[in-house]
mmCIF file of C-alpha atoms in Angstrom:
data_model
loop_
_atom_site.group_PDB
_atom_site.id
_atom_site.type_symbol
_atom_site.label_atom_id
_atom_site.label_comp_id
_atom_site.label_asym_id
_atom_site.label_seq_id
_atom_site.Cartn_x
_atom_site.Cartn_y
_atom_site.Cartn_z
ATOM 1 C CA UNK A 214 107.634 133.790 78.132
ATOM 2 C CA UNK A 215 110.844 132.028 78.536
ATOM 3 C CA UNK A 216 113.199 132.481 75.616
ATOM 4 C CA UNK A 217 115.091 129.598 74.097
ATOM 5 C CA UNK A 218 118.329 129.130 75.788
ATOM 6 C CA UNK A 219 117.797 131.853 78.408
ATOM 7 C CA UNK A 220 119.824 130.005 80.981
ATOM 8 C CA UNK A 221 122.586 128.587 78.580
ATOM 9 C CA UNK A 222 125.191 131.227 79.377
ATOM 10 C CA UNK A 223 125.026 130.387 83.172
ATOM 11 C CA UNK A 224 127.632 127.596 82.701
ATOM 12 C CA UNK A 225 128.294 127.189 86.501
ATOM 13 C CA UNK A 226 124.741 126.925 87.590
ATOM 14 C CA UNK A 227 124.027 123.803 89.562
ATOM 15 C CA UNK A 228 120.458 124.579 90.881
ATOM 16 C CA UNK A 229 117.612 125.855 88.876
ATOM 17 C CA UNK A 230 114.017 126.170 90.197
ATOM 18 C CA UNK A 231 111.336 127.124 87.706
ATOM 19 C CA UNK A 232 108.479 125.707 89.633
ATOM 20 C CA UNK A 233 104.857 127.520 89.450
ATOM 21 C CA UNK A 234 105.825 129.367 86.157
ATOM 22 C CA UNK A 235 103.046 128.183 83.940
ATOM 23 C CA UNK A 236 105.672 126.541 81.698
ATOM 24 C CA UNK A 237 104.185 124.381 78.980
ATOM 25 C CA UNK A 238 107.383 122.586 78.044
ATOM 26 C CA UNK A 239 110.758 121.600 79.416
ATOM 27 C CA UNK A 240 112.983 124.584 78.730
ATOM 28 C CA UNK A 241 115.688 123.764 76.095
ATOM 29 C CA UNK A 242 119.420 124.489 76.237
ATOM 30 C CA UNK A 243 119.730 124.157 80.034
ATOM 31 C CA UNK A 244 123.190 124.444 81.445
ATOM 32 C CA UNK A 245 125.057 121.101 81.423
ATOM 33 C CA UNK A 246 126.365 121.910 84.839
ATOM 34 C CA UNK A 247 122.906 121.476 86.426
ATOM 35 C CA UNK A 248 122.718 119.139 89.293
ATOM 36 C CA UNK A 249 119.146 119.876 90.561
ATOM 37 C CA UNK A 250 116.237 120.946 88.470
ATOM 38 C CA UNK A 251 112.712 121.857 89.852
ATOM 39 C CA UNK A 252 109.821 122.002 87.238
ATOM 40 C CA UNK A 253 106.885 121.163 89.475
ATOM 41 C CA UNK A 254 103.461 122.658 89.237
ATOM 42 C CA UNK A 255 103.651 123.997 85.771
ATOM 43 C CA UNK A 256 101.604 123.007 82.713
ATOM 44 C CA UNK A 257 103.961 120.641 81.004
ATOM 45 C CA UNK A 258 101.963 117.965 79.240
ATOM 46 C CA UNK A 259 104.924 116.179 77.365
ATOM 47 C CA UNK A 260 108.437 115.284 78.173
ATOM 48 C CA UNK A 261 110.488 114.529 75.037
ATOM 49 C CA UNK A 262 113.202 111.940 74.628
ATOM 50 C CA UNK A 263 116.009 114.696 74.439
ATOM 51 C CA UNK A 264 114.551 117.034 77.066
ATOM 52 C CA UNK A 265 117.270 116.032 79.609
ATOM 53 C CA UNK A 266 119.680 114.437 77.357
ATOM 54 C CA UNK A 267 122.568 116.625 78.077
ATOM 55 C CA UNK A 268 121.889 116.955 81.905
ATOM 56 C CA UNK A 269 124.378 114.200 82.727
ATOM 57 C CA UNK A 270 125.319 115.645 86.074
ATOM 58 C CA UNK A 271 121.685 115.959 87.376
ATOM 59 C CA UNK A 272 121.089 114.466 90.740
ATOM 60 C CA UNK A 273 117.619 115.866 91.625
ATOM 61 C CA UNK A 274 114.749 116.068 89.137
ATOM 62 C CA UNK A 275 111.091 117.332 90.371
ATOM 63 C CA UNK A 276 108.444 117.223 87.782
ATOM 64 C CA UNK A 277 105.455 116.872 90.234
ATOM 65 C CA UNK A 278 102.094 118.556 89.769
ATOM 66 C CA UNK A 279 102.249 118.752 86.009
ATOM 67 C CA UNK A 280 98.879 117.270 84.700
ATOM 68 C CA UNK A 281 97.861 117.062 88.447
ATOM 69 C CA UNK A 282 95.504 114.635 90.152
ATOM 70 C CA UNK A 283 92.805 117.041 91.183
ATOM 71 C CA UNK A 284 90.261 114.877 92.854
ATOM 72 C CA UNK A 285 89.194 116.524 96.071
ATOM 73 C CA UNK A 286 92.250 118.643 96.323
ATOM 74 C CA UNK A 287 91.751 121.381 99.083
ATOM 75 C CA UNK A 288 93.469 124.106 96.788
ATOM 76 C CA UNK A 289 92.853 125.194 93.263
ATOM 77 C CA UNK A 290 93.875 122.661 90.877
ATOM 78 C CA UNK A 291 93.807 122.497 86.891
ATOM 79 C CA UNK A 292 94.124 119.058 85.397
ATOM 80 C CA UNK A 293 95.125 118.274 81.852
ATOM 81 C CA UNK A 294 92.394 117.744 79.319
ATOM 82 C CA UNK A 295 90.337 114.733 80.164
ATOM 83 C CA UNK A 296 92.191 114.320 83.358
ATOM 84 C CA UNK A 297 95.000 112.692 81.305
ATOM 85 C CA UNK A 298 98.400 111.932 82.597
ATOM 86 C CA UNK A 299 101.686 113.720 81.592
ATOM 87 C CA UNK A 300 103.286 111.956 78.600
ATOM 88 C CA UNK A 301 106.900 110.980 79.256
ATOM 89 C CA UNK A 302 108.924 109.329 76.507
ATOM 90 C CA UNK A 303 110.099 105.899 77.596
ATOM 91 C CA UNK A 304 113.759 106.974 76.987
ATOM 92 C CA UNK A 305 113.477 110.561 78.480
ATOM 93 C CA UNK A 306 115.748 109.633 81.511
ATOM 94 C CA UNK A 307 118.315 107.545 79.788
ATOM 95 C CA UNK A 308 121.155 109.909 80.346
ATOM 96 C CA UNK A 309 120.604 110.614 84.022
ATOM 97 C CA UNK A 310 122.975 108.158 85.195
ATOM 98 C CA UNK A 311 123.738 110.240 88.513
ATOM 99 C CA UNK A 312 120.281 110.986 89.454
ATOM 100 C CA UNK A 313 119.584 110.186 92.985
ATOM 101 C CA UNK A 314 116.154 111.863 93.564
ATOM 102 C CA UNK A 315 113.103 111.778 91.189
ATOM 103 C CA UNK A 316 109.737 113.297 92.114
ATOM 104 C CA UNK A 317 106.914 112.270 89.879
ATOM 105 C CA UNK A 318 103.927 113.075 92.325
ATOM 106 C CA UNK A 319 100.488 114.169 91.185
ATOM 107 C CA UNK A 320 100.949 113.636 87.531
ATOM 108 C CA UNK A 321 97.833 111.563 86.899
ATOM 109 C CA UNK A 322 100.167 108.532 86.126
ATOM 110 C CA UNK A 323 98.554 105.299 85.361
ATOM 111 C CA UNK A 324 101.578 103.352 84.530
ATOM 112 C CA UNK A 325 105.278 103.624 85.265
ATOM 113 C CA UNK A 326 107.539 101.920 82.594
ATOM 114 C CA UNK A 327 110.477 100.092 83.843
ATOM 115 C CA UNK A 328 112.598 101.613 81.089
ATOM 116 C CA UNK A 329 112.523 105.044 82.848
ATOM 117 C CA UNK A 330 114.919 103.540 85.564
ATOM 118 C CA UNK A 331 117.039 101.386 83.213
ATOM 119 C CA UNK A 332 120.153 103.846 83.504
ATOM 120 C CA UNK A 333 119.649 105.087 86.976
ATOM 121 C CA UNK A 334 121.897 103.010 88.945
ATOM 122 C CA UNK A 335 122.314 105.594 91.908
ATOM 123 C CA UNK A 336 118.578 106.517 92.312
ATOM 124 C CA UNK A 337 117.908 106.641 96.096
ATOM 125 C CA UNK A 338 114.567 108.507 96.487
ATOM 126 C CA UNK A 339 111.600 107.951 94.247
ATOM 127 C CA UNK A 340 108.156 109.938 94.946
ATOM 128 C CA UNK A 341 105.203 108.588 92.912
ATOM 129 C CA UNK A 342 102.579 109.903 95.407
ATOM 130 C CA UNK A 343 98.956 111.146 94.195
ATOM 131 C CA UNK A 344 98.906 109.267 90.899
ATOM 132 C CA UNK A 345 96.475 106.366 89.872
ATOM 133 C CA UNK A 346 99.008 103.374 90.492
ATOM 134 C CA UNK A 347 97.109 100.858 92.286
ATOM 135 C CA UNK A 348 97.703 98.367 89.350
ATOM 136 C CA UNK A 349 101.392 99.250 89.168
ATOM 137 C CA UNK A 350 101.761 98.708 92.930
ATOM 138 C CA UNK A 351 100.109 95.130 92.449
ATOM 139 C CA UNK A 352 102.412 94.241 89.365
ATOM 140 C CA UNK A 353 105.618 96.148 90.232
ATOM 141 C CA UNK A 354 107.476 95.440 87.154
ATOM 142 C CA UNK A 355 109.377 98.683 87.338
ATOM 143 C CA UNK A 356 110.957 97.612 90.669
ATOM 144 C CA UNK A 357 113.472 95.507 88.910
ATOM 145 C CA UNK A 358 115.678 98.414 88.111
ATOM 146 C CA UNK A 359 115.636 100.138 91.608
ATOM 147 C CA UNK A 360 118.149 98.096 93.648
ATOM 148 C CA UNK A 361 119.738 101.373 95.116
ATOM 149 C CA UNK A 362 116.344 102.887 96.055
ATOM 150 C CA UNK A 363 116.191 103.917 99.752
ATOM 151 C CA UNK A 364 112.915 105.801 99.853
ATOM 152 C CA UNK A 365 109.707 105.094 97.925
ATOM 153 C CA UNK A 366 106.423 107.175 98.367
ATOM 154 C CA UNK A 367 103.303 105.564 96.747
ATOM 155 C CA UNK A 368 100.920 107.522 99.114
ATOM 156 C CA UNK A 369 97.316 108.522 97.497
ATOM 157 C CA UNK A 370 97.196 106.152 94.656
ATOM 158 C CA UNK A 371 93.637 105.275 95.580
ATOM 159 C CA UNK A 372 90.994 104.766 92.895
ATOM 160 C CA UNK A 373 88.094 107.062 93.051
ATOM 161 C CA UNK A 374 84.900 105.614 94.755
ATOM 162 C CA UNK A 375 86.550 102.405 95.684
ATOM 163 C CA UNK A 376 87.218 100.884 99.145
ATOM 164 C CA UNK A 377 89.238 97.691 98.537
ATOM 165 C CA UNK A 378 89.289 94.948 100.994
ATOM 166 C CA UNK A 379 93.003 94.323 100.968
ATOM 167 C CA UNK A 380 96.305 95.966 100.222
ATOM 168 C CA UNK A 381 97.789 94.268 97.080
ATOM 169 C CA UNK A 382 101.552 94.529 96.940
ATOM 170 C CA UNK A 383 103.543 92.907 94.109
ATOM 171 C CA UNK A 384 106.049 90.038 94.946
ATOM 172 C CA UNK A 385 108.568 92.453 93.064
ATOM 173 C CA UNK A 386 108.770 94.616 96.267
ATOM 174 C CA UNK A 387 111.311 92.069 97.483
ATOM 175 C CA UNK A 388 113.723 93.379 94.705
ATOM 176 C CA UNK A 389 114.025 96.685 96.434
ATOM 177 C CA UNK A 390 116.978 95.324 98.571
ATOM 178 C CA UNK A 391 118.209 98.856 99.684
ATOM 179 C CA UNK A 392 114.715 100.238 100.681
ATOM 180 C CA UNK A 393 114.641 101.974 104.042
ATOM 181 C CA UNK A 394 111.584 104.029 103.965
ATOM 182 C CA UNK A 395 108.170 103.032 102.553
ATOM 183 C CA UNK A 396 105.109 105.331 102.349
ATOM 184 C CA UNK A 397 101.677 103.957 101.414
ATOM 185 C CA UNK A 398 99.238 106.389 102.795
ATOM 186 C CA UNK A 399 95.893 106.877 101.125
ATOM 187 C CA UNK A 400 95.731 103.576 99.374
ATOM 188 C CA UNK A 401 92.327 103.026 101.031
ATOM 189 C CA UNK A 402 91.722 99.456 102.203
ATOM 190 C CA UNK A 403 89.848 97.701 104.971
ATOM 191 C CA UNK A 404 92.018 94.935 106.330
ATOM 192 C CA UNK A 405 95.618 94.158 106.943
ATOM 193 C CA UNK A 406 97.331 90.841 107.980
ATOM 194 C CA UNK A 407 100.376 88.870 107.148
ATOM 195 C CA UNK A 408 99.633 87.936 103.683
ATOM 196 C CA UNK A 409 99.264 91.480 102.469
ATOM 197 C CA UNK A 410 102.692 92.634 103.655
ATOM 198 C CA UNK A 411 104.644 89.378 102.846
ATOM 199 C CA UNK A 412 106.482 90.927 99.773
ATOM 200 C CA UNK A 413 108.162 93.396 102.263
ATOM 201 C CA UNK A 414 109.500 90.750 104.826
ATOM 202 C CA UNK A 415 112.543 90.191 102.826
ATOM 203 C CA UNK A 416 113.571 93.993 102.976
ATOM 204 C CA UNK A 417 116.333 93.796 105.730
ATOM 205 C CA UNK A 418 117.088 97.575 105.358
ATOM 206 C CA UNK A 419 113.507 98.646 105.880
ATOM 207 C CA UNK A 420 113.168 100.840 108.975
ATOM 208 C CA UNK A 421 110.070 103.090 108.287
ATOM 209 C CA UNK A 422 106.718 101.867 107.228
ATOM 210 C CA UNK A 423 103.826 104.267 106.795
ATOM 211 C CA UNK A 424 100.281 102.882 106.340
ATOM 212 C CA UNK A 425 98.479 105.909 107.681
ATOM 213 C CA UNK A 426 95.178 107.532 106.511
ATOM 214 C CA UNK A 427 94.001 104.265 104.779
ATOM 215 C CA UNK A 428 90.740 103.846 106.690
ATOM 216 C CA UNK A 429 91.947 100.399 107.745
ATOM 217 C CA UNK A 430 89.216 98.772 110.004
ATOM 218 C CA UNK A 431 91.029 95.532 111.046
ATOM 219 C CA UNK A 432 94.805 94.861 111.472
ATOM 220 C CA UNK A 433 96.778 92.104 112.798
ATOM 221 C CA UNK A 434 99.369 93.736 114.739
ATOM 222 C CA UNK A 435 101.478 90.582 114.852
ATOM 223 C CA UNK A 436 102.290 91.020 111.232
ATOM 224 C CA UNK A 437 104.932 93.619 112.058
ATOM 225 C CA UNK A 438 106.948 90.869 114.030
ATOM 226 C CA UNK A 439 107.933 89.519 110.619
ATOM 227 C CA UNK A 440 110.246 92.536 109.830
ATOM 228 C CA UNK A 441 113.788 92.275 111.120
ATOM 229 C CA UNK A 442 114.718 96.061 111.432
ATOM 230 C CA UNK A 443 111.531 98.007 111.451
ATOM 231 C CA UNK A 444 111.729 100.823 113.868
ATOM 232 C CA UNK A 445 108.825 103.260 112.969
ATOM 233 C CA UNK A 446 105.346 101.787 112.398
ATOM 234 C CA UNK A 447 102.732 104.189 111.294
ATOM 235 C CA UNK A 448 98.964 103.379 111.444
ATOM 236 C CA UNK A 449 97.906 106.803 112.210
ATOM 237 C CA UNK A 450 94.498 108.165 111.046
ATOM 238 C CA UNK A 451 92.836 104.875 110.315
ATOM 239 C CA UNK A 452 89.586 103.629 111.675
ATOM 240 C CA UNK A 453 91.013 100.789 113.843
ATOM 241 C CA UNK A 454 88.782 99.730 116.683
ATOM 242 C CA UNK A 455 89.617 97.858 119.965
ATOM 243 C CA UNK A 456 90.315 94.212 119.806
ATOM 244 C CA UNK A 457 86.907 92.531 120.358
ATOM 245 C CA UNK A 458 87.991 89.117 121.548
ATOM 246 C CA UNK A 459 91.035 87.452 123.282
ATOM 247 C CA UNK A 460 91.050 84.698 120.788
ATOM 248 C CA UNK A 461 92.250 86.669 117.940
ATOM 249 C CA UNK A 462 95.193 88.740 117.157
ATOM 250 C CA UNK A 463 93.319 91.123 115.077
ATOM 251 C CA UNK A 464 92.106 94.438 115.993
ATOM 252 C CA UNK A 465 88.389 94.042 114.956
ATOM 253 C CA UNK A 466 85.884 96.862 114.328
ATOM 254 C CA UNK A 467 82.264 96.916 115.151
ATOM 255 C CA UNK A 468 80.452 96.729 111.872
ATOM 256 C CA UNK A 469 79.822 100.179 110.146
ATOM 257 C CA UNK A 470 79.134 101.311 106.826
ATOM 258 C CA UNK A 471 81.343 100.407 103.911
ATOM 259 C CA UNK A 472 80.938 103.506 101.768
ATOM 260 C CA UNK A 473 84.145 104.611 100.076
ATOM 261 C CA UNK A 474 85.742 107.357 102.196
ATOM 262 C CA UNK A 475 86.495 110.629 100.763
ATOM 263 C CA UNK A 476 89.899 112.038 101.151
ATOM 264 C CA UNK A 477 92.214 114.516 99.301
ATOM 265 C CA UNK A 478 95.719 114.157 98.028
ATOM 266 C CA UNK A 479 97.969 115.502 100.398
ATOM 267 C CA UNK A 480 100.832 116.150 97.922
ATOM 268 C CA UNK A 481 101.754 119.461 99.472
ATOM 269 C CA UNK A 482 102.005 118.804 103.092
ATOM 270 C CA UNK A 483 104.825 116.384 103.453
ATOM 271 C CA UNK A 484 105.006 114.059 106.421
ATOM 272 C CA UNK A 485 105.354 116.593 109.133
ATOM 273 C CA UNK A 486 103.297 114.330 111.577
ATOM 274 C CA UNK A 487 105.932 112.023 112.249
ATOM 275 C CA UNK A 488 106.675 110.758 115.733
ATOM 276 C CA UNK A 489 108.501 113.240 117.988
ATOM 277 C CA UNK A 490 112.285 112.873 117.542
ATOM 278 C CA UNK A 491 112.684 112.067 121.415
ATOM 279 C CA UNK A 492 110.270 109.183 120.997
ATOM 280 C CA UNK A 493 112.156 107.507 118.008
ATOM 281 C CA UNK A 494 115.401 108.001 119.648
ATOM 282 C CA UNK A 495 114.372 105.391 122.383
ATOM 283 C CA UNK A 496 113.862 102.621 119.791
ATOM 284 C CA UNK A 497 111.163 100.933 117.956
ATOM 285 C CA UNK A 498 107.901 102.956 117.814
ATOM 286 C CA UNK A 499 104.277 102.280 116.976
ATOM 287 C CA UNK A 500 101.844 105.199 116.111
ATOM 288 C CA UNK A 501 98.208 104.317 116.546
ATOM 289 C CA UNK A 502 97.148 107.793 117.079
ATOM 290 C CA UNK A 503 93.874 109.201 115.668
ATOM 291 C CA UNK A 504 92.067 105.876 115.372
ATOM 292 C CA UNK A 505 89.035 104.557 117.391
ATOM 293 C CA UNK A 506 90.780 102.396 120.028
ATOM 294 C CA UNK A 507 88.564 103.683 122.961
ATOM 295 C CA UNK A 508 89.717 100.919 125.175
ATOM 296 C CA UNK A 509 92.879 98.777 125.360
ATOM 297 C CA UNK A 510 92.775 94.935 125.686
ATOM 298 C CA UNK A 511 96.196 93.865 126.781
ATOM 299 C CA UNK A 512 96.339 90.878 124.314
ATOM 300 C CA UNK A 513 96.328 93.142 121.342
ATOM 301 C CA UNK A 514 100.013 94.030 122.168
ATOM 302 C CA UNK A 515 101.298 90.516 122.525
ATOM 303 C CA UNK A 516 104.683 89.986 120.872
ATOM 304 C CA UNK A 517 105.443 93.764 121.091
ATOM 305 C CA UNK A 518 107.950 93.445 124.088
ATOM 306 C CA UNK A 519 110.559 95.371 121.865
ATOM 307 C CA UNK A 520 108.220 98.467 121.434
ATOM 308 C CA UNK A 521 110.011 101.415 123.152
ATOM 309 C CA UNK A 522 107.579 104.117 122.210
ATOM 310 C CA UNK A 523 103.868 103.964 121.665
ATOM 311 C CA UNK A 524 101.522 106.724 120.457
ATOM 312 C CA UNK A 525 97.781 106.371 121.425
ATOM 313 C CA UNK A 526 96.890 109.939 121.307
ATOM 314 C CA UNK A 527 93.333 111.114 120.055
ATOM 315 C CA UNK A 528 91.717 107.748 120.280
ATOM 316 C CA UNK A 529 88.817 108.630 122.781
ATOM 317 C CA UNK A 530 90.396 106.303 125.454
ATOM 318 C CA UNK A 531 88.194 106.574 128.568
ATOM 319 C CA UNK A 532 89.042 103.501 130.571
ATOM 320 C CA UNK A 533 90.365 103.545 134.084
ATOM 321 C CA UNK A 534 93.880 102.481 133.846
ATOM 322 C CA UNK A 535 94.848 100.046 136.680
ATOM 323 C CA UNK A 536 98.330 98.770 135.710
ATOM 324 C CA UNK A 537 97.292 95.807 133.474
ATOM 325 C CA UNK A 538 96.514 97.346 130.105
ATOM 326 C CA UNK A 539 100.116 97.495 128.704
ATOM 327 C CA UNK A 540 101.662 94.376 130.437
ATOM 328 C CA UNK A 541 103.120 92.931 127.094
ATOM 329 C CA UNK A 542 105.078 96.305 126.748
ATOM 330 C CA UNK A 543 107.580 96.047 129.618
ATOM 331 C CA UNK A 544 110.308 97.950 127.734
ATOM 332 C CA UNK A 545 108.227 101.001 126.897
ATOM 333 C CA UNK A 546 110.014 104.224 127.538
ATOM 334 C CA UNK A 547 107.695 106.768 125.861
ATOM 335 C CA UNK A 548 103.956 106.796 126.059
ATOM 336 C CA UNK A 549 101.808 109.431 124.362
ATOM 337 C CA UNK A 550 98.189 109.319 125.672
ATOM 338 C CA UNK A 551 97.232 113.051 124.929
ATOM 339 C CA UNK A 552 93.959 114.123 123.685
ATOM 340 C CA UNK A 553 91.808 111.365 125.249
ATOM 341 C CA UNK A 554 89.862 111.266 128.299
ATOM 342 C CA UNK A 555 91.560 108.922 130.721
ATOM 343 C CA UNK A 556 90.531 108.026 134.360
ATOM 344 C CA UNK A 557 93.722 108.299 136.236
ATOM 345 C CA UNK A 558 92.331 107.693 139.870
ATOM 346 C CA UNK A 559 93.906 104.246 140.388
ATOM 347 C CA UNK A 560 97.220 104.143 142.429
ATOM 348 C CA UNK A 561 98.463 101.249 140.183
ATOM 349 C CA UNK A 562 97.929 102.999 136.887
ATOM 350 C CA UNK A 563 101.016 102.314 134.753
ATOM 351 C CA UNK A 564 102.724 100.257 137.173
ATOM 352 C CA UNK A 565 103.462 97.626 134.504
ATOM 353 C CA UNK A 566 105.805 100.110 132.927
ATOM 354 C CA UNK A 567 108.829 100.267 135.140
ATOM 355 C CA UNK A 568 111.151 101.489 132.338
ATOM 356 C CA UNK A 569 108.878 104.340 131.280
ATOM 357 C CA UNK A 570 110.826 107.744 131.087
ATOM 358 C CA UNK A 571 108.251 110.047 129.236
ATOM 359 C CA UNK A 572 104.579 110.090 129.902
ATOM 360 C CA UNK A 573 102.342 112.570 127.963
ATOM 361 C CA UNK A 574 98.824 112.953 129.644
ATOM 362 C CA UNK A 575 98.138 116.371 128.301
ATOM 363 C CA UNK A 576 94.620 117.229 127.087
ATOM 364 C CA UNK A 577 92.825 114.603 129.136
ATOM 365 C CA UNK A 578 90.647 117.127 131.161
ATOM 366 C CA UNK A 579 87.413 115.023 130.967
ATOM 367 C CA UNK A 580 87.372 113.433 134.410
ATOM 368 C CA UNK A 581 89.380 116.346 136.000
ATOM 369 C CA UNK A 582 86.207 118.474 135.266
ATOM 370 C CA UNK A 583 83.645 116.088 136.932
ATOM 371 C CA UNK A 584 82.617 117.269 140.273
ATOM 372 C CA UNK A 585 82.923 114.857 143.197
ATOM 373 C CA UNK A 586 85.279 112.689 141.397
ATOM 374 C CA UNK A 587 88.403 111.405 143.246
ATOM 375 C CA UNK A 588 91.228 113.334 141.621
ATOM 376 C CA UNK A 589 94.755 112.120 142.422
ATOM 377 C CA UNK A 590 98.038 111.560 140.724
ATOM 378 C CA UNK A 591 99.611 109.004 143.200
ATOM 379 C CA UNK A 592 100.407 106.598 140.480
ATOM 380 C CA UNK A 593 103.571 108.772 139.521
ATOM 381 C CA UNK A 594 105.473 107.339 142.424
ATOM 382 C CA UNK A 595 105.142 103.745 140.954
ATOM 383 C CA UNK A 596 107.262 104.839 137.948
ATOM 384 C CA UNK A 597 110.867 104.740 139.053
ATOM 385 C CA UNK A 598 112.465 105.934 135.762
ATOM 386 C CA UNK A 599 110.049 108.560 134.891
ATOM 387 C CA UNK A 600 111.859 111.794 133.829
ATOM 388 C CA UNK A 601 109.371 113.728 131.685
ATOM 389 C CA UNK A 602 105.626 114.126 132.693
ATOM 390 C CA UNK A 603 103.197 116.256 130.720
ATOM 391 C CA UNK A 604 99.925 117.208 132.504
ATOM 392 C CA UNK A 605 99.467 120.295 130.511
ATOM 393 C CA UNK A 606 95.730 121.542 129.661
ATOM 394 C CA UNK A 607 93.845 119.510 131.819
ATOM 395 C CA UNK A 608 92.022 122.235 133.772
ATOM 396 C CA UNK A 609 93.241 120.615 137.172
ATOM 397 C CA UNK A 610 91.666 122.630 139.815
ATOM 398 C CA UNK A 611 91.231 120.067 142.595
ATOM 399 C CA UNK A 612 93.023 116.965 143.876
ATOM 400 C CA UNK A 613 91.740 114.590 146.526
ATOM 401 C CA UNK A 614 95.303 113.999 147.497
ATOM 402 C CA UNK A 615 97.714 116.746 146.412
ATOM 403 C CA UNK A 616 100.978 114.829 146.299
ATOM 404 C CA UNK A 617 103.382 114.325 143.548
ATOM 405 C CA UNK A 618 106.075 111.983 144.588
ATOM 406 C CA UNK A 619 109.039 111.020 142.385
ATOM 407 C CA UNK A 620 112.721 110.586 142.939
ATOM 408 C CA UNK A 621 113.218 110.519 139.158
ATOM 409 C CA UNK A 622 111.258 113.307 137.615
ATOM 410 C CA UNK A 623 113.339 115.974 135.885
ATOM 411 C CA UNK A 624 110.692 117.817 133.928
ATOM 412 C CA UNK A 625 106.997 118.631 134.745
ATOM 413 C CA UNK A 626 104.899 120.446 132.250
ATOM 414 C CA UNK A 627 101.748 121.686 134.054
ATOM 415 C CA UNK A 628 100.597 124.660 131.964
ATOM 416 C CA UNK A 629 97.088 125.192 131.006
ATOM 417 C CA UNK A 630 95.717 124.185 134.438
ATOM 418 C CA UNK A 631 94.131 126.046 137.330
ATOM 419 C CA UNK A 632 97.005 126.116 139.660
ATOM 420 C CA UNK A 633 95.682 129.240 141.597
ATOM 421 C CA UNK A 634 92.503 127.636 142.509
ATOM 422 C CA UNK A 635 94.203 124.293 143.165
ATOM 423 C CA UNK A 636 96.512 126.014 145.820
ATOM 424 C CA UNK A 637 93.568 127.827 147.360
ATOM 425 C CA UNK A 638 91.537 124.570 147.684
#
């Protein structure tokens, strides 16, 4: 049991972490000197008006995991009675004028009062993931006091047993004039086009948009051309299918069941999956990994001439690349096609990508294991700027023409193959 005023004598204390301590209330008489306070994953059900009144120097406050959202969590989770949300007094944060980071994830919140942020002129990071805030995302009244906000996480705010058709964003998103990073994973919706993201088009500082794990089936990729400074686009782990026709700019799915998907709130694992740093260093990046794009129609990438990095890993791609698939991506420098089953026999493969510097073809062993198939890697000599080539874990044991010609290649990753047998043959 924590005694009243237990930390009051620590007058120089700036960082205090009391997470995972089964606390049932905010400890009183905390040192005024505190700049960072972590109270996550306790059993706090109420936050009073004066609980943080004297913490005028506080810059970071983490209250996440109190009255957690426990639906489908892959770890032990104890919600508050009746799955109720934590009760926070409307004026609880009034004295936190220096606060820069506020974490309110997994607290079963159904509303976010604008009054909470009335006196937070310096707030830069706000995490509201794993709550029940779809209605708040649609109305967005609390956005009016967040003009300095740079990072907003609204992930996993889906409603149980629902699979909405569209993403509904409040027009008030346009008030977030300083926003740089926006995460809306796990909202769960079927279709995405220009109308649905329109409130974000005015955000000139926005560089990162994450719409992963939403079970999106249809997406109009041209919608992202309306953003002026977007550099990282995440559509990872959806259900996007190949473009069905050349007349439409949409990626259309074959019709499948519309049952609500079952996911869990990923409020412990942070966004560790982000594109490799080398990839994003080249410029604008698009992540379409872990979807159902099993073949590429060149037209689906029209208008993406500025894309420098493309991730298509883990899509079940099995087509024979012949140098036409990515003709609308002439400035591509980094291409990740790992974990597919590509046919790489064509001499013309990737010839439409003269600026390509990094090519990841690891874990594409499907056709390398087919007996009697024409195995060759002659396409490499058509890539005049290729510096890094990853051919690892392909079980390569035979090549019809054993030649790797390149005047530019600096790094070759060939581990996980059968080099001894290859040389013997």
